[in-house]
Structures are given as structure tokens and as C-alpha cells.
Coordinates of C-alpha atoms in Angstrom, one line a residue:
X1 CA -6.0 24.2 -12.9
X2 CA -2.8 22.1 -13.6
X3 CA -3.2 20.3 -16.9
X4 CA -2.2 16.7 -17.5
X5 CA 0.9 16.1 -19.6
X6 CA 1.3 13.1 -21.9
X7 CA 4.6 11.3 -21.8
X8 CA 5.1 9.4 -25.0
X9 CA 7.6 6.6 -25.2
X10 CA 8.0 5.1 -28.7
X11 CA 9.3 1.5 -28.6
X12 CA 10.9 0.0 -31.7
X13 CA 13.2 -2.4 -29.9
X14 CA 14.5 -3.3 -26.4
X15 CA 11.2 -3.4 -24.5
X16 CA 13.1 -4.2 -21.3
X17 CA 15.0 -0.9 -21.6
X18 CA 11.7 0.9 -22.2
X19 CA 10.2 -0.7 -19.1
X20 CA 13.1 0.6 -17.1
X21 CA 12.5 4.1 -18.5
X22 CA 8.8 4.0 -17.6
X23 CA 9.7 2.8 -14.1
X24 CA 11.9 5.9 -13.5
X25 CA 9.0 8.1 -14.8
X26 CA 6.5 6.5 -12.4
X27 CA 9.0 6.7 -9.5
X28 CA 9.8 10.4 -10.1
X29 CA 8.1 13.0 -7.8
X30 CA 6.1 15.7 -9.7
X31 CA 3.2 17.9 -8.8
X32 CA 2.2 17.9 -12.5
X33 CA -0.3 15.2 -13.4
X34 CA 0.8 12.9 -16.2
X35 CA -0.1 9.8 -18.2
X36 CA 2.5 7.6 -19.8
X37 CA 1.7 6.4 -23.3
X38 CA 3.9 3.6 -24.6
X39 CA 3.5 3.1 -28.4
X40 CA 4.9 -0.1 -29.8
X41 CA 4.1 -2.6 -32.5
X42 CA 3.9 -6.3 -32.8
X43 CA 6.4 -8.3 -30.7
X44 CA 7.7 -5.1 -29.0
X45 CA 4.2 -4.3 -27.8
X46 CA 3.6 -7.8 -26.5
X47 CA 6.9 -7.9 -24.8
X48 CA 6.4 -4.5 -23.1
X49 CA 2.9 -5.5 -22.0
X50 CA 4.4 -8.5 -20.3
X51 CA 7.0 -6.4 -18.5
X52 CA 4.6 -3.7 -17.4
X53 CA 2.5 -5.6 -14.9
X54 CA 2.2 -3.5 -11.8
X55 CA 2.5 -0.2 -13.6
X56 CA -1.2 0.5 -13.1
X57 CA -3.6 2.7 -15.0
X58 CA -1.1 5.6 -15.5
X59 CA 0.5 3.7 -18.3
X60 CA -1.4 3.1 -21.6
X61 CA 0.2 0.7 -24.1
X62 CA -0.8 1.4 -27.7
X63 CA -0.2 -1.4 -30.2
X64 CA 0.4 0.5 -33.5
X65 CA -0.1 -2.6 -35.7
X66 CA 2.1 -2.6 -38.7
X67 CA 4.0 0.6 -37.8
X68 CA 7.8 0.4 -37.1
X69 CA 9.0 4.0 -37.9
X70 CA 9.6 6.0 -34.8
X71 CA 7.9 9.1 -36.1
X72 CA 4.7 7.2 -36.8
X73 CA 4.8 5.7 -33.3
X74 CA 5.2 9.2 -31.8
X75 CA 2.4 10.4 -33.9
X76 CA 0.1 7.7 -32.6
X77 CA 0.9 8.7 -29.0
X78 CA 0.6 12.5 -29.6
X79 CA -2.8 12.1 -31.2
X80 CA -4.3 10.1 -28.2
X81 CA -5.2 13.3 -26.3
X82 CA -5.4 16.3 -28.6
X83 CA -5.4 19.0 -26.0
X84 CA -2.3 18.0 -23.9
X85 CA 1.3 19.1 -24.0
X86 CA 3.6 16.2 -24.7
X87 CA 7.0 14.9 -23.6
X88 CA 8.6 12.6 -26.1
X89 CA 11.0 10.3 -24.1
X90 CA 13.4 8.1 -25.8
X91 CA 13.0 4.6 -24.5
X92 CA 16.4 4.6 -22.9
X93 CA 15.8 7.8 -21.0
X94 CA 16.3 7.9 -17.2
X95 CA 14.5 10.7 -15.3
X96 CA 14.6 11.7 -11.7
X97 CA 13.1 14.0 -9.1
X98 CA 10.7 16.7 -10.2
X99 CA 12.1 16.7 -13.7
X100 CA 8.6 17.2 -15.3
X101 CA 7.7 20.1 -13.0
X102 CA 11.0 21.8 -14.1
X103 CA 10.2 21.3 -17.8
X104 CA 6.7 22.5 -17.4
X105 CA 8.0 25.7 -15.8
X106 CA 10.2 26.4 -18.8
X107 CA 7.5 25.6 -21.3
X108 CA 5.2 28.0 -19.5
X109 CA 7.4 31.0 -20.4
X110 CA 6.0 33.2 -23.2
X111 CA 6.8 32.1 -26.7
X112 CA 8.4 28.7 -25.7
X113 CA 7.3 25.7 -27.9
X114 CA 10.0 23.1 -27.3
X115 CA 12.2 22.4 -24.3
X116 CA 15.2 20.0 -24.4
X117 CA 17.3 18.8 -21.5
X118 CA 20.9 18.1 -20.7
X119 CA 22.0 14.5 -21.1
X120 CA 25.0 12.2 -21.2
X121 CA 23.8 10.7 -24.4
X122 CA 23.1 12.2 -27.8
X123 CA 21.3 15.5 -27.8
X124 CA 21.6 19.3 -28.2
X125 CA 23.1 19.8 -24.8
X126 CA 25.4 17.0 -23.7
X127 CA 27.5 16.7 -20.6
X128 CA 29.7 13.8 -21.7
X129 CA 32.2 14.3 -19.0
X130 CA 29.6 12.9 -16.6
X131 CA 30.9 9.5 -17.7
X132 CA 34.4 10.2 -19.0
X133 CA 37.0 12.7 -18.0
X134 CA 37.3 15.4 -15.4
X135 CA 34.4 17.5 -14.1
X136 CA 32.7 15.1 -11.8
X137 CA 33.4 11.5 -10.6
X138 CA 32.5 8.9 -13.2
X139 CA 30.6 7.1 -10.5
X140 CA 28.0 9.8 -10.3
X141 CA 24.6 8.5 -11.3
X142 CA 22.1 10.3 -13.5
X143 CA 20.0 11.0 -10.4
X144 CA 22.9 12.7 -8.7
X145 CA 23.8 14.8 -11.7
X146 CA 20.1 15.8 -12.1
X147 CA 20.1 17.1 -8.5
X148 CA 23.2 19.1 -9.2
X149 CA 21.9 20.6 -12.4
X150 CA 18.6 21.4 -10.6
X151 CA 20.3 23.2 -7.8
X152 CA 23.0 25.1 -9.7
X153 CA 21.0 26.1 -12.7
X154 CA 17.5 26.4 -11.2
X155 CA 15.1 28.2 -13.5
X156 CA 17.7 28.9 -16.2
X157 CA 17.4 28.0 -19.9
X158 CA 19.0 29.0 -23.2
X159 CA 17.7 29.3 -26.8
X160 CA 19.1 26.7 -29.2
X161 CA 18.8 26.0 -32.9
X162 CA 17.8 22.3 -32.8
X163 CA 15.4 20.2 -30.9
X164 CA 17.2 17.0 -30.0
X165 CA 17.8 14.8 -27.0
X166 CA 16.5 11.9 -24.9
X167 CA 13.6 14.1 -23.7
X168 CA 11.7 16.8 -25.6
X169 CA 8.8 18.8 -24.1
X170 CA 6.5 20.1 -26.9
X171 CA 3.5 22.3 -26.2
X172 CA 0.3 21.5 -27.9
X173 CA 0.1 24.9 -29.4
X174 CA 3.5 24.3 -31.0
X175 CA 2.5 20.9 -32.3
X176 CA -0.6 22.4 -33.9
X177 CA 1.5 25.2 -35.4
X178 CA 4.1 22.9 -37.1
X179 CA 1.5 20.5 -38.4
X180 CA 2.2 17.7 -36.0
X181 CA 5.5 16.0 -35.2
X182 CA 5.1 13.6 -38.2
X183 CA 5.4 16.5 -40.6
X184 CA 9.0 17.2 -39.5
X185 CA 10.2 13.7 -39.9
X186 CA 12.9 12.6 -42.3
X187 CA 12.0 9.6 -44.5
X188 CA 9.4 8.4 -42.1
X189 CA 11.9 8.0 -39.3
X190 CA 12.5 10.2 -36.2
X191 CA 11.5 13.8 -36.2
X192 CA 14.4 15.9 -37.6
X193 CA 15.8 18.1 -34.8
X194 CA 16.7 21.0 -37.1
X195 CA 13.4 20.9 -39.0
X196 CA 11.4 20.8 -35.8
X197 CA 13.2 23.8 -34.3
X198 CA 13.1 25.7 -37.6
X199 CA 9.4 25.2 -38.1
X200 CA 8.7 26.1 -34.5
X201 CA 10.7 29.3 -34.9
X202 CA 8.9 30.1 -38.1
X203 CA 5.6 29.7 -36.2
X204 CA 6.8 32.0 -33.5
X205 CA 7.9 29.5 -30.9
X206 CA 11.3 29.3 -29.3
X207 CA 13.3 26.1 -28.7
X208 CA 15.2 26.1 -25.4
X209 CA 17.3 23.8 -23.4
X210 CA 16.6 23.6 -19.7
X211 CA 19.8 24.2 -17.7
X212 CA 18.3 22.6 -14.6
X213 CA 17.2 19.2 -16.0
X214 CA 19.6 16.3 -16.7
X215 CA 18.2 13.1 -18.2
X216 CA 20.4 10.0 -18.5
X217 CA 20.3 7.9 -21.7
X218 CA 21.9 4.7 -22.9
X219 CA 21.5 5.5 -26.6
X220 CA 20.6 1.9 -27.4
X221 CA 21.3 1.2 -31.0
X222 CA 21.8 4.8 -31.8
X223 CA 24.8 6.8 -33.1
X224 CA 25.9 9.9 -31.2
X225 CA 25.4 13.3 -32.8
X226 CA 29.1 14.1 -32.9
X227 CA 29.4 13.5 -36.6
X228 CA 28.5 15.7 -39.5
X229 CA 26.5 18.8 -38.4
X230 CA 28.3 18.8 -35.1
X231 CA 27.0 19.2 -31.6
X232 CA 25.6 22.6 -30.6
X233 CA 27.3 24.1 -27.5
X234 CA 26.5 27.8 -27.2
X235 CA 28.5 29.8 -24.8
X236 CA 25.6 29.9 -22.4
X237 CA 25.6 26.1 -22.3
X238 CA 29.3 26.1 -21.6
X239 CA 28.5 28.4 -18.6
X240 CA 26.0 25.8 -17.3
X241 CA 28.7 23.1 -17.5
X242 CA 31.2 25.3 -15.9
X243 CA 28.9 25.9 -12.9
X244 CA 28.3 22.2 -12.5
X245 CA 32.1 21.6 -12.5
X246 CA 32.5 24.0 -9.5

């Protein structure tokens, strides 16, 4: 039996952007059943609720009263159904096609605990040329890029040392093993990408990037990850990018 996946969207600002994210989730075409859990607080929760009319019962809005740290919001969403795998989507994420089915396929591989994706925003595997120089036309949408990644890199993934990006699939077994996503947060803010991957690895779980999933992102109010610590681009990821350029 195919198990339902929870898609958790923490909202600390820009409820209108989060509503657009959720709309792309609902419009995507997946065989995997899923529920969307939007976790917000105060004005953000009220604003999102007003924007979410018509989303139906596949979207649950959780008002985490008094909570404004992203890690705490994620924790509220992850705890709602304790037996489900989770996708943590940044509220500016833009998903398309059968993106979830592809992530589920990677997560089902033995030993996999976390799966990240390619993106044009900040993350472990960025394809920045999608909106800048060379490679592909700047006019290509996230949906078009996702179709190309899905076709060219179908079923391929690579092991990486950090869990970062606009979309992270985390298995329930991995969540239990690392002690919950809150336990890998830094100063009560977002889960630390290095800490999460390291603790997952210590518990026997691999962190991988799906070569066949591209998720767009606006990175609203967020810095890129090009600064100290650098962006991880293993040779195998360069190979993925090279294939897409062809």
C-alpha cells in the first residue's frame, strides 16, 4: 500500500508567496497520496487562511501560536502525523509534474534518509545558469527545467554531505533516528544542513540529491549559500548539469 506523505510548508512571512507554492503542489500530478500542512503563526496564519479558500481538505493550516522560528514551525508540522515521511518545502518553492513520485522513488532506496533536489535558488545542488548565463535560455520556466531534468537524469542520484535546498524529503525512520528535525537546528532557527546530514549519516542514513527533480525557488528574504562554507558541487552533480546543457 502506498503511504501518504506529509508536505510541510513553514510560513514566517509572505503568505501570498506560500499560497503560490501550495497551489503548485496541488496542481502537480503524482500517484503518491499527500497532505499539505502549512504551519504559520499569528498574522501569517490568518493571512494564509484567507488566501487558501478553494484549496480543499488536502491542506491543513496549523496556527502555531507564539512561534516564529522556522525550526519550531517545521517541528509542529512534522509531529502532526508521526508515521509519515515528510517533505519540507520552503514557502517560495515551485514544484511541477510528478516531482513527489520521483522523490519517493529515491527515498525508497536502501539506506536513504534524506533527499534534496536541484534548484535555481540556494541549496546543495544549484543550477544557477537556469536564470543567468549559458546552458539554457533564460526564459525557460521551472516547469520546463524540471521536465528536462526528469528526462535526462531519470532515476539518478548522488550522495552529498549536506541537506539543504528548497525541498527536502526526510523519511520517518531518519527523523526518529536523528531525534527530530528540531534537534538539528541552530539557535532555534532553520535546521542546519550540515548537522542534519551528519547526524543522519551517523545513524546509518545517506543524504542524496535527486538528479531528476528540479524545484524552483525565489529565496524570499534569504541569502544565497555562496558565502562561507561554499556550495557543494561534486563531480557527479557537474555531470548532471552537463547532461542538461546538451
